[in-house]
Amino acid sequence: MKTRITYLQPPSSPFTSTQASLSPSSLKITDLDAAKEVRVTIDVGEIHDDEVRELLSSLHEVHIRWAREDPYVIVAPFGSRVSAGLGVGVTPLSDGEGDGVCHLLRRMFGAGIECRGLKDSFTTPPILSTRFASTSTYQFHSSLPEHNLGAYITENICRGEGAACAADWDTADSIDVDFDAVSRALVVSGYWGQPVTPEGWTEEIRAPGKDRDRVEVGLLGTEKAVEAEEIKVGGLLGVVGVDRELKPTLFSFPSRHHVLPAEATFDVSFPRPTGTHPTMTISLSPAALEYPAAPDDTTCALHAYLTLPSYIFGDKYQLSTDDPLFLESHHLVALRAVSGATDLEAPDWFVPHWGSNWLLELATPPDGQVPEEWNVTVPLHLRYLRPSESGYRSAGVPWPVVFWACTAEEGTKMGTNPFDRVNLDWDGMFGPRTMFYQVHPKGDKTRHVEELDVPVLRLEEGGFFSSKTVELGTMAAIVLGLLWVLWKLGSVARSSGQKKSDKEKKSQ
């Protein structure tokens, strides 16, 4: 097992040598103000769970992404986001395999995940170009405010030993789990945007107890890079239990993901009352509308990637229109991709898949005419939900991912980034040399999920609108309608027969 722990300090945070003390048996960190990433790599043969090993042997790749609903900070080089909740991408080795993924997800994250199988619950993403398509064959998303992944890692991966078990996975802002059949390695990564205590990180990272295990630690900070597409980091590196002292380092690399200034933010709201046809409003700050600091020969466009549960969806025929008046009124350029449950008529209980994804290109104001706030509106629709005693049901809609996508130079290689993060669903719809600049979700909201009150049939036991009354009334209406249609058909048949008989009598 290999564990890599990276602390990334902001430029404004001071650092002294007393905050990191390396000994032959451990590394002690004291009051360190930094973002943190823990990355654990384990060979499939070392996994103690037989069910997991058997399942992974039937998969070409699996990518699991979880992000908390609460606001959190991202910093370079960890400059990427996914929608709140659990996202999964799976590619089986052959058709008909991989249905055990749902059972594994419930074991790893929680029993409340509604997942039945790849064909039943997962969706198939669109392939915009076979030349550089890098998305998984099947995709899945689920609202998941909490998880029990930390307990699963402790019981089945590290067995209570090592830095992986010492990490508090329950407090992580985002967690990634990756596997591919080529490397035969399972990689679990956790990201913390800020320390869990106001004083900073204070912890002891012990040397591994097994000779094959390795724990690498980096205390880094970012510096201004020479090239616009690069990120430059410097600081101290060390291998716990091997090195006698931390070694200075300085290196740069081209990065796929970049972070815009903190003022580049967006907010999401639904004007009230939402009714059954809510409109998502994406409000962008002036800094978010400024062209990113990309290389001069790049072309950039602003996008929003929506992850919508099954009970809310867009009309793909409406959003894919070429009508300039409609697009301008909503500050949209085009619908670039859509996948998942887009049936316009089906109620929610008839939709087997988890929901749908929508990639929209957003319009920006003309140069020199940037307003204080720029609102993009996306018309959506709610499906019929099951009745409730209150007459309403709550429906959570995660905030979209908003980003600038910029084409990079032909010679740029994105594969040399040690902190690279790929397979985020939306990044696979662009070319391999595309750079992304993340717009920050506004941090003054307690959750990056909007709760809608959806009107449904009100259940009143014993009342006129009770569920039993509605069922019997519906059946009675169907039977009466059928009898009326049969009676009319019989009347027409009798009338036609009488006319035919009259004509025969006249001819005789």
Short mmCIF file of C-alpha atoms in Angstrom, two decimals:
data_model
loop_
_atom_site.label_atom_id
_atom_site.label_comp_id
_atom_site.label_asym_id
_atom_site.label_seq_id
_atom_site.Cartn_x
_atom_site.Cartn_y
_atom_site.Cartn_z
CA MET A 1 0.00 0.00 0.00
CA LYS A 2 1.24 3.46 -0.90
CA THR A 3 -0.04 6.58 0.88
CA ARG A 4 0.64 10.12 -0.32
CA ILE A 5 -0.30 13.01 1.97
CA THR A 6 -0.07 16.53 0.58
CA TYR A 7 -0.50 19.73 2.58
CA LEU A 8 -0.95 22.86 0.47
CA GLN A 9 -0.50 26.15 2.31
CA PRO A 10 -1.93 29.43 1.02
CA PRO A 11 0.64 32.17 0.28
CA SER A 12 -0.62 34.25 3.21
CA SER A 13 -0.03 31.49 5.77
CA PRO A 14 3.38 31.53 7.54
CA PHE A 15 5.41 28.36 8.02
CA THR A 16 8.24 27.62 10.45
CA SER A 17 10.49 24.57 10.69
CA THR A 18 9.05 23.71 14.13
CA GLN A 19 5.66 22.90 12.55
CA ALA A 20 7.07 19.76 10.86
CA SER A 21 9.29 17.39 12.81
CA LEU A 22 10.54 14.23 11.07
CA SER A 23 11.89 11.27 13.08
CA PRO A 24 12.75 7.69 12.05
CA SER A 25 9.31 6.53 13.17
CA SER A 26 6.94 9.41 12.34
CA LEU A 27 6.32 12.93 11.07
CA LYS A 28 4.65 15.35 13.49
CA ILE A 29 2.64 18.26 12.07
CA THR A 30 1.68 21.16 14.37
CA ASP A 31 -0.88 23.95 13.75
CA LEU A 32 -0.49 23.85 9.98
CA ASP A 33 -2.94 26.03 8.05
CA ALA A 34 -3.33 24.20 4.75
CA ALA A 35 -5.58 22.29 2.42
CA LYS A 36 -4.93 18.56 2.51
CA GLU A 37 -5.13 15.55 0.22
CA VAL A 38 -4.71 11.91 1.26
CA ARG A 39 -4.20 9.50 -1.62
CA VAL A 40 -4.05 5.73 -0.95
CA THR A 41 -3.02 3.26 -3.66
CA ILE A 42 -3.48 -0.46 -3.04
CA ASP A 43 -2.98 -3.44 -5.33
CA VAL A 44 -6.13 -5.47 -5.92
CA GLY A 45 -4.42 -8.55 -4.51
CA GLU A 46 -3.97 -6.79 -1.16
CA ILE A 47 -7.69 -6.04 -0.71
CA HIS A 48 -9.12 -8.23 2.04
CA ASP A 49 -12.68 -8.18 0.69
CA ASP A 50 -13.20 -11.18 -1.63
CA GLU A 51 -16.41 -9.71 -3.06
CA VAL A 52 -14.62 -6.53 -4.12
CA ARG A 53 -11.76 -8.41 -5.77
CA GLU A 54 -14.22 -10.56 -7.74
CA LEU A 55 -16.25 -7.52 -8.83
CA LEU A 56 -13.20 -5.52 -9.93
CA SER A 57 -12.04 -8.46 -12.06
CA SER A 58 -15.20 -7.97 -14.19
CA LEU A 59 -14.68 -4.23 -14.72
CA HIS A 60 -12.51 -2.27 -17.11
CA GLU A 61 -12.77 0.84 -14.92
CA VAL A 62 -14.82 2.39 -12.14
CA HIS A 63 -14.72 6.00 -10.95
CA ILE A 64 -16.58 7.09 -7.82
CA ARG A 65 -16.89 10.75 -6.85
CA TRP A 66 -18.47 12.04 -3.65
CA ALA A 67 -18.74 15.71 -2.64
CA ARG A 68 -20.37 17.19 0.44
CA GLU A 69 -23.39 19.46 0.21
CA ASP A 70 -21.85 22.12 2.47
CA PRO A 71 -19.69 24.87 0.91
CA TYR A 72 -15.97 24.11 0.76
CA VAL A 73 -12.87 25.77 -0.69
CA ILE A 74 -10.79 24.47 -3.60
CA VAL A 75 -7.21 25.56 -4.20
CA ALA A 76 -4.72 24.88 -6.99
CA PRO A 77 -3.69 22.25 -7.98
CA PHE A 78 -6.86 20.65 -6.58
CA GLY A 79 -8.99 22.93 -8.75
CA SER A 80 -11.97 20.84 -9.82
CA ARG A 81 -15.52 20.24 -8.63
CA VAL A 82 -18.41 17.82 -9.05
CA SER A 83 -22.04 18.24 -8.04
CA ALA A 84 -22.91 17.47 -4.42
CA GLY A 85 -23.70 13.83 -3.75
CA LEU A 86 -22.41 10.54 -5.11
CA GLY A 87 -21.40 10.17 -8.76
CA VAL A 88 -20.29 6.87 -10.32
CA GLY A 89 -18.86 5.96 -13.71
CA VAL A 90 -18.49 2.28 -14.69
CA THR A 91 -17.18 0.47 -17.77
CA PRO A 92 -17.53 -3.34 -17.59
CA LEU A 93 -15.19 -5.65 -19.47
CA SER A 94 -18.12 -7.21 -21.32
CA ASP A 95 -21.85 -6.71 -21.63
CA GLY A 96 -23.86 -8.23 -18.78
CA GLU A 97 -21.09 -7.89 -16.16
CA GLY A 98 -20.70 -5.41 -13.32
CA ASP A 99 -24.18 -5.57 -11.76
CA GLY A 100 -22.55 -6.06 -8.37
CA VAL A 101 -21.55 -2.39 -8.39
CA CYS A 102 -24.83 -1.37 -6.72
CA HIS A 103 -24.27 -3.77 -3.83
CA LEU A 104 -20.71 -2.49 -3.42
CA LEU A 105 -21.91 1.13 -3.36
CA ARG A 106 -24.36 0.34 -0.58
CA ARG A 107 -21.59 -1.35 1.43
CA MET A 108 -19.12 1.48 0.91
CA PHE A 109 -21.37 4.51 1.29
CA GLY A 110 -24.70 3.50 2.84
CA ALA A 111 -27.70 1.20 2.48
CA GLY A 112 -29.98 4.05 1.39
CA ILE A 113 -28.59 4.25 -2.16
CA GLU A 114 -31.37 3.40 -4.64
CA CYS A 115 -29.49 1.38 -7.24
CA ARG A 116 -30.66 -1.86 -8.85
CA GLY A 117 -28.23 -2.53 -11.69
CA LEU A 118 -26.26 -1.06 -14.59
CA LYS A 119 -29.05 -1.41 -17.15
CA ASP A 120 -31.87 -0.42 -14.76
CA SER A 121 -30.46 2.51 -12.76
CA PHE A 122 -27.42 3.81 -14.68
CA THR A 123 -27.56 6.09 -17.73
CA THR A 124 -25.41 6.12 -20.86
CA PRO A 125 -23.53 9.39 -21.46
CA PRO A 126 -23.43 10.99 -24.91
CA ILE A 127 -20.33 10.48 -27.06
CA LEU A 128 -19.68 13.90 -28.60
CA SER A 129 -16.61 12.70 -30.45
CA THR A 130 -15.23 9.16 -30.80
CA ARG A 131 -11.83 10.73 -31.37
CA PHE A 132 -11.32 11.77 -27.75
CA ALA A 133 -14.23 10.23 -25.84
CA SER A 134 -13.11 9.38 -22.30
CA THR A 135 -16.35 8.97 -20.40
CA SER A 136 -17.43 5.75 -18.72
CA THR A 137 -20.02 3.51 -20.37
CA TYR A 138 -22.53 3.88 -17.52
CA GLN A 139 -23.14 6.76 -15.10
CA PHE A 140 -25.04 7.08 -11.84
CA HIS A 141 -25.77 9.82 -9.32
CA SER A 142 -27.44 9.85 -5.92
CA SER A 143 -28.04 12.41 -3.21
CA LEU A 144 -25.83 11.39 -0.31
CA PRO A 145 -25.29 13.94 2.50
CA GLU A 146 -23.45 11.40 4.67
CA HIS A 147 -21.51 8.18 4.09
CA ASN A 148 -19.74 5.39 5.97
CA LEU A 149 -16.73 5.08 3.66
CA GLY A 150 -14.32 5.68 6.56
CA ALA A 151 -15.56 2.56 8.35
CA TYR A 152 -15.34 0.55 5.12
CA ILE A 153 -11.72 1.65 4.50
CA THR A 154 -10.75 0.77 8.08
CA GLU A 155 -12.35 -2.68 7.95
CA ASN A 156 -11.48 -3.78 4.40
CA ILE A 157 -8.45 -1.85 3.15
CA CYS A 158 -6.03 -0.83 5.90
CA ARG A 159 -7.37 -3.08 8.71
CA GLY A 160 -6.80 -0.44 11.39
CA GLU A 161 -3.15 0.26 10.53
CA GLY A 162 -1.31 3.01 8.67
CA ALA A 163 -1.96 6.56 7.57
CA ALA A 164 -5.05 5.59 5.56
CA CYS A 165 -6.87 4.52 8.72
CA ALA A 166 -5.60 7.55 10.62
CA ALA A 167 -7.28 9.93 8.16
CA ASP A 168 -10.70 11.19 9.22
CA TRP A 169 -12.57 10.36 6.01
CA ASP A 170 -15.91 11.41 7.50
CA THR A 171 -14.80 15.08 7.53
CA ALA A 172 -13.44 15.14 3.96
CA ASP A 173 -14.96 17.64 1.52
CA SER A 174 -14.69 15.23 -1.41
CA ILE A 175 -13.66 11.61 -1.90
CA ASP A 176 -12.59 9.79 -5.07
CA VAL A 177 -12.33 6.02 -5.63
CA ASP A 178 -10.72 4.85 -8.89
CA PHE A 179 -9.86 1.50 -10.45
CA ASP A 180 -8.73 0.45 -13.91
CA ALA A 181 -7.94 -3.00 -15.23
CA VAL A 182 -4.56 -1.90 -16.67
CA SER A 183 -2.90 -0.83 -13.41
CA ARG A 184 -4.85 -3.34 -11.26
CA ALA A 185 -4.76 -0.76 -8.48
CA LEU A 186 -7.51 0.76 -6.34
CA VAL A 187 -6.91 4.45 -5.55
CA VAL A 188 -8.83 6.23 -2.77
CA SER A 189 -8.35 10.01 -2.46
CA GLY A 190 -9.76 12.44 0.08
CA TYR A 191 -9.61 16.24 -0.05
CA TRP A 192 -9.99 18.73 2.81
CA GLY A 193 -10.18 22.39 1.74
CA GLN A 194 -9.44 23.65 5.24
CA PRO A 195 -8.22 22.20 8.56
CA VAL A 196 -10.90 20.62 10.71
CA THR A 197 -9.89 22.82 13.68
CA PRO A 198 -9.29 26.61 13.77
CA GLU A 199 -5.71 26.08 14.98
CA GLY A 200 -4.78 24.04 11.90
CA TRP A 201 -3.63 20.46 11.30
CA THR A 202 -1.97 18.83 14.30
CA GLU A 203 -1.31 15.14 13.72
CA GLU A 204 1.32 12.44 13.78
CA ILE A 205 1.94 10.42 10.62
CA ARG A 206 3.60 7.14 11.56
CA ALA A 207 5.93 5.09 9.42
CA PRO A 208 4.28 2.00 7.86
CA GLY A 209 4.63 -1.29 9.72
CA LYS A 210 5.22 -3.34 6.55
CA ASP A 211 8.30 -3.14 4.32
CA ARG A 212 6.20 -2.98 1.12
CA ASP A 213 4.15 -0.02 2.36
CA ARG A 214 5.24 3.56 1.79
CA VAL A 215 4.08 6.92 3.18
CA GLU A 216 5.11 10.07 1.28
CA VAL A 217 4.40 13.53 2.67
CA GLY A 218 4.61 16.91 0.97
CA LEU A 219 4.40 20.37 2.57
CA LEU A 220 3.86 22.60 -0.45
CA GLY A 221 2.74 26.01 -1.58
CA THR A 222 1.94 27.45 -5.01
CA GLU A 223 3.97 30.11 -6.82
CA LYS A 224 3.41 32.08 -10.00
CA ALA A 225 4.22 29.92 -13.02
CA VAL A 226 5.99 31.11 -16.17
CA GLU A 227 3.42 29.64 -18.59
CA ALA A 228 -0.28 30.41 -18.26
CA GLU A 229 -1.30 26.74 -18.49
CA GLU A 230 1.15 25.63 -15.77
CA ILE A 231 1.02 25.46 -11.98
CA LYS A 232 4.24 25.87 -9.99
CA VAL A 233 4.64 24.39 -6.51
CA GLY A 234 7.50 24.35 -4.05
CA GLY A 235 8.15 23.20 -0.51
CA LEU A 236 9.34 20.11 1.35
CA LEU A 237 9.02 16.39 0.58
CA GLY A 238 9.83 13.31 2.62
CA VAL A 239 9.20 9.58 3.00
CA VAL A 240 8.25 8.72 6.57
CA GLY A 241 10.48 5.99 8.01
CA VAL A 242 13.04 6.35 5.19
CA ASP A 243 14.27 9.96 5.00
CA ARG A 244 16.08 11.57 7.88
CA GLU A 245 14.95 15.06 6.94
CA LEU A 246 12.47 16.77 4.63
CA LYS A 247 13.97 17.72 1.27
CA PRO A 248 13.30 21.00 -0.56
CA THR A 249 11.63 20.80 -3.96
CA LEU A 250 10.38 23.08 -6.73
CA PHE A 251 8.60 21.92 -9.88
CA SER A 252 5.93 23.00 -12.37
CA PHE A 253 3.52 21.13 -14.64
CA PRO A 254 0.71 21.84 -17.12
CA SER A 255 -2.63 21.51 -15.38
CA ARG A 256 -6.05 20.58 -16.72
CA HIS A 257 -7.88 22.34 -13.87
CA HIS A 258 -7.33 25.91 -12.67
CA VAL A 259 -8.94 28.06 -10.02
CA LEU A 260 -10.36 31.50 -10.80
CA PRO A 261 -10.04 34.37 -8.28
CA ALA A 262 -12.23 34.13 -5.19
CA GLU A 263 -14.47 36.94 -6.53
CA ALA A 264 -15.52 34.76 -9.50
CA THR A 265 -18.67 33.25 -7.99
CA PHE A 266 -22.14 32.06 -8.95
CA ASP A 267 -25.36 31.61 -7.02
CA VAL A 268 -28.36 29.36 -7.73
CA SER A 269 -31.99 30.02 -6.92
CA PHE A 270 -35.52 29.09 -7.99
CA PRO A 271 -37.99 32.00 -8.06
CA ARG A 272 -41.02 31.30 -5.87
CA PRO A 273 -43.55 29.89 -6.23
CA THR A 274 -41.86 27.17 -8.25
CA GLY A 275 -45.00 25.20 -9.12
CA THR A 276 -44.46 22.25 -11.44
CA HIS A 277 -42.38 24.24 -13.94
CA PRO A 278 -39.50 25.73 -11.91
CA THR A 279 -36.82 27.90 -13.47
CA MET A 280 -33.22 27.54 -12.29
CA THR A 281 -31.51 30.92 -12.09
CA ILE A 282 -27.69 30.94 -12.20
CA SER A 283 -26.44 34.38 -11.06
CA LEU A 284 -22.84 35.11 -12.06
CA SER A 285 -20.64 37.80 -10.54
CA PRO A 286 -18.72 40.25 -12.81
CA ALA A 287 -15.42 38.47 -12.06
CA ALA A 288 -16.91 35.14 -13.20
CA LEU A 289 -17.69 36.68 -16.60
CA GLU A 290 -14.14 37.88 -17.23
CA TYR A 291 -12.13 35.91 -19.78
CA PRO A 292 -9.78 33.58 -17.84
CA ALA A 293 -6.03 34.10 -17.83
CA ALA A 294 -5.48 31.37 -20.40
CA PRO A 295 -2.78 31.34 -23.11
CA ASP A 296 -3.30 33.94 -25.85
CA ASP A 297 -4.07 31.46 -28.63
CA THR A 298 -6.87 29.66 -26.76
CA THR A 299 -10.62 29.93 -27.26
CA CYS A 300 -12.78 29.82 -24.14
CA ALA A 301 -16.49 29.36 -23.50
CA LEU A 302 -18.52 29.42 -20.28
CA HIS A 303 -20.46 26.24 -19.42
CA ALA A 304 -22.80 24.82 -16.80
CA TYR A 305 -23.14 21.09 -16.14
CA LEU A 306 -26.45 20.17 -14.50
CA THR A 307 -26.97 16.94 -12.58
CA LEU A 308 -30.74 16.55 -12.18
CA PRO A 309 -32.44 13.76 -10.17
CA SER A 310 -35.23 11.80 -11.86
CA TYR A 311 -38.03 13.99 -10.48
CA ILE A 312 -36.83 17.13 -12.30
CA PHE A 313 -35.77 17.41 -15.94
CA GLY A 314 -35.45 19.74 -18.89
CA ASP A 315 -37.22 19.66 -22.22
CA LYS A 316 -34.45 18.72 -24.64
CA TYR A 317 -36.52 19.88 -27.61
CA GLN A 318 -36.98 23.29 -26.03
CA LEU A 319 -33.38 23.73 -24.83
CA SER A 320 -31.85 22.51 -28.11
CA THR A 321 -33.68 25.15 -30.14
CA ASP A 322 -31.95 27.50 -32.57
CA ASP A 323 -34.44 30.27 -31.86
CA PRO A 324 -32.30 33.34 -31.05
CA LEU A 325 -35.09 35.05 -29.12
CA PHE A 326 -35.47 32.12 -26.72
CA LEU A 327 -31.71 31.71 -26.24
CA GLU A 328 -31.10 35.43 -25.71
CA SER A 329 -33.96 35.72 -23.23
CA HIS A 330 -32.37 33.00 -21.08
CA HIS A 331 -28.72 34.04 -21.75
CA LEU A 332 -27.95 30.66 -23.28
CA VAL A 333 -25.84 29.78 -26.32
CA ALA A 334 -26.76 26.13 -26.86
CA LEU A 335 -27.47 22.77 -25.32
CA ARG A 336 -24.24 20.87 -25.98
CA ALA A 337 -25.09 17.45 -24.53
CA VAL A 338 -27.87 15.64 -22.69
CA SER A 339 -28.21 12.10 -21.34
CA GLY A 340 -30.45 10.14 -19.04
CA ALA A 341 -34.16 10.24 -18.23
CA THR A 342 -35.75 12.85 -20.51
CA ASP A 343 -39.25 11.37 -20.99
CA LEU A 344 -41.64 14.33 -20.97
CA GLU A 345 -44.71 12.47 -19.70
CA ALA A 346 -43.64 9.70 -17.29
CA PRO A 347 -44.28 10.18 -13.55
CA ASP A 348 -41.32 9.75 -11.25
CA TRP A 349 -42.29 6.24 -10.11
CA PHE A 350 -42.16 5.02 -13.73
CA VAL A 351 -38.62 6.36 -14.35
CA PRO A 352 -36.08 3.57 -13.69
CA HIS A 353 -32.91 5.64 -14.14
CA TRP A 354 -31.42 7.96 -11.54
CA GLY A 355 -31.94 11.18 -13.57
CA SER A 356 -30.22 13.17 -16.31
CA ASN A 357 -27.16 15.32 -17.14
CA TRP A 358 -27.20 18.54 -19.16
CA LEU A 359 -24.22 20.44 -20.58
CA LEU A 360 -25.16 24.02 -21.47
CA GLU A 361 -22.99 26.70 -23.00
CA LEU A 362 -23.79 30.03 -21.35
CA ALA A 363 -23.88 33.42 -22.99
CA THR A 364 -21.72 36.27 -21.67
CA PRO A 365 -22.33 40.03 -21.99
CA PRO A 366 -20.51 42.02 -24.68
CA ASP A 367 -17.06 43.36 -23.85
CA GLY A 368 -17.22 46.47 -21.71
CA GLN A 369 -20.88 45.93 -20.81
CA VAL A 370 -20.58 43.63 -17.79
CA PRO A 371 -23.48 44.25 -15.36
CA GLU A 372 -23.31 43.89 -11.60
CA GLU A 373 -25.05 40.53 -11.90
CA TRP A 374 -25.67 38.34 -14.92
CA ASN A 375 -28.57 35.88 -14.65
CA VAL A 376 -28.80 32.72 -16.73
CA THR A 377 -32.17 30.98 -16.55
CA VAL A 378 -32.87 27.33 -17.34
CA PRO A 379 -36.55 26.29 -17.62
CA LEU A 380 -37.16 22.90 -15.99
CA HIS A 381 -40.10 20.60 -15.28
CA LEU A 382 -41.10 18.49 -12.28
CA ARG A 383 -42.50 15.00 -12.65
CA TYR A 384 -45.58 13.81 -10.81
CA LEU A 385 -44.45 12.50 -7.42
CA ARG A 386 -46.25 10.09 -5.11
CA PRO A 387 -49.02 11.52 -2.90
CA SER A 388 -48.30 12.68 0.65
CA GLU A 389 -50.34 13.60 3.72
CA SER A 390 -49.25 17.26 3.55
CA GLY A 391 -49.88 17.68 -0.17
CA TYR A 392 -46.20 18.52 -0.78
CA ARG A 393 -42.93 16.65 -1.20
CA SER A 394 -39.43 18.01 -0.82
CA ALA A 395 -37.15 17.66 -3.85
CA GLY A 396 -33.44 18.49 -3.63
CA VAL A 397 -31.67 19.84 -6.72
CA PRO A 398 -27.83 20.00 -6.54
CA TRP A 399 -26.09 23.11 -7.82
CA PRO A 400 -24.49 22.75 -11.25
CA VAL A 401 -20.76 22.86 -11.95
CA VAL A 402 -19.93 26.15 -13.71
CA PHE A 403 -16.62 26.49 -15.54
CA TRP A 404 -14.77 28.02 -18.47
CA ALA A 405 -13.47 25.46 -21.00
CA CYS A 406 -10.43 26.62 -23.00
CA THR A 407 -8.65 24.80 -25.81
CA ALA A 408 -4.92 24.32 -25.17
CA GLU A 409 -1.99 24.33 -27.60
CA GLU A 410 -1.36 21.22 -29.70
CA GLY A 411 1.96 20.54 -27.96
CA THR A 412 0.59 20.76 -24.41
CA LYS A 413 0.72 17.47 -22.49
CA MET A 414 -1.72 17.14 -19.60
CA GLY A 415 -0.55 13.73 -18.38
CA THR A 416 2.43 14.94 -16.31
CA ASN A 417 0.39 16.48 -13.50
CA PRO A 418 0.86 14.44 -10.26
CA PHE A 419 -2.37 15.94 -8.88
CA ASP A 420 -4.46 15.49 -12.03
CA ARG A 421 -8.15 14.66 -11.60
CA VAL A 422 -10.09 13.18 -14.50
CA ASN A 423 -13.31 11.23 -15.14
CA LEU A 424 -15.59 13.84 -13.55
CA ASP A 425 -18.41 13.15 -16.06
CA TRP A 426 -18.32 16.62 -17.62
CA ASP A 427 -14.59 16.75 -18.43
CA GLY A 428 -14.87 13.71 -20.74
CA MET A 429 -17.02 15.72 -23.16
CA PHE A 430 -14.04 17.89 -24.11
CA GLY A 431 -10.73 17.24 -25.79
CA PRO A 432 -7.75 15.86 -23.83
CA ARG A 433 -5.91 19.20 -23.96
CA THR A 434 -8.82 21.32 -22.74
CA MET A 435 -8.17 23.48 -19.67
CA PHE A 436 -10.94 24.20 -17.17
CA TYR A 437 -11.29 27.28 -14.98
CA GLN A 438 -13.70 26.71 -12.09
CA VAL A 439 -16.23 29.34 -11.05
CA HIS A 440 -16.76 29.14 -7.29
CA PRO A 441 -20.22 28.45 -5.85
CA LYS A 442 -21.16 31.25 -3.49
CA GLY A 443 -20.12 30.37 0.03
CA ASP A 444 -22.83 32.21 1.99
CA LYS A 445 -25.34 29.38 1.50
CA THR A 446 -25.46 26.56 4.06
CA ARG A 447 -25.94 23.93 1.34
CA HIS A 448 -25.23 23.72 -2.37
CA VAL A 449 -28.53 21.92 -2.87
CA GLU A 450 -31.80 23.77 -3.50
CA GLU A 451 -34.89 22.30 -1.83
CA LEU A 452 -38.16 22.63 -3.75
CA ASP A 453 -41.65 22.07 -2.35
CA VAL A 454 -43.40 20.02 -5.02
CA PRO A 455 -47.24 20.00 -4.95
CA VAL A 456 -48.63 16.45 -4.98
CA LEU A 457 -51.94 14.75 -4.31
CA ARG A 458 -52.87 15.14 -0.67
CA LEU A 459 -53.74 11.95 1.18
CA GLU A 460 -56.70 12.32 3.54
CA GLU A 461 -57.80 8.98 4.93
CA GLY A 462 -61.57 8.96 5.14
CA GLY A 463 -61.84 12.16 3.12
CA PHE A 464 -63.11 12.65 -0.39
CA PHE A 465 -59.59 12.80 -1.88
CA SER A 466 -58.23 9.72 -0.12
CA SER A 467 -56.01 7.45 -2.23
CA LYS A 468 -58.61 4.66 -2.23
CA THR A 469 -61.31 7.06 -3.44
CA VAL A 470 -59.07 8.30 -6.26
CA GLU A 471 -58.19 4.73 -7.31
CA LEU A 472 -61.84 3.60 -7.33
CA GLY A 473 -62.93 6.80 -9.05
CA THR A 474 -60.28 6.36 -11.75
CA MET A 475 -61.32 2.75 -12.35
CA ALA A 476 -64.99 3.73 -12.49
CA ALA A 477 -64.24 6.48 -15.00
CA ILE A 478 -62.28 4.05 -17.19
CA VAL A 479 -65.05 1.44 -17.09
CA LEU A 480 -67.77 4.01 -17.81
CA GLY A 481 -65.72 5.46 -20.65
CA LEU A 482 -65.17 2.02 -22.13
CA LEU A 483 -68.89 1.21 -21.90
CA TRP A 484 -69.75 4.53 -23.56
CA VAL A 485 -67.30 3.84 -26.43
CA LEU A 486 -68.73 0.33 -26.90
CA TRP A 487 -72.29 1.70 -26.85
CA LYS A 488 -71.41 4.32 -29.50
CA LEU A 489 -69.70 1.69 -31.65
CA GLY A 490 -72.80 -0.50 -31.34
CA SER A 491 -75.05 2.43 -32.29
CA VAL A 492 -72.95 3.10 -35.38
CA ALA A 493 -73.00 -0.57 -36.34
CA ARG A 494 -76.79 -0.78 -35.92
CA SER A 495 -77.30 2.42 -37.90
CA SER A 496 -75.09 1.16 -40.72
CA GLY A 497 -76.95 -2.15 -40.81
CA GLN A 498 -80.33 -0.42 -40.94
CA LYS A 499 -79.23 1.83 -43.83
CA LYS A 500 -77.89 -1.17 -45.75
CA SER A 501 -81.17 -3.04 -45.24
CA ASP A 502 -83.19 -0.05 -46.46
CA LYS A 503 -81.08 0.20 -49.61
CA GLU A 504 -81.58 -3.51 -50.36
CA LYS A 505 -85.38 -3.16 -50.00
CA LYS A 506 -85.45 -0.19 -52.40
CA SER A 507 -83.38 -2.08 -54.99
CA GLN A 508 -85.83 -4.95 -54.88
#
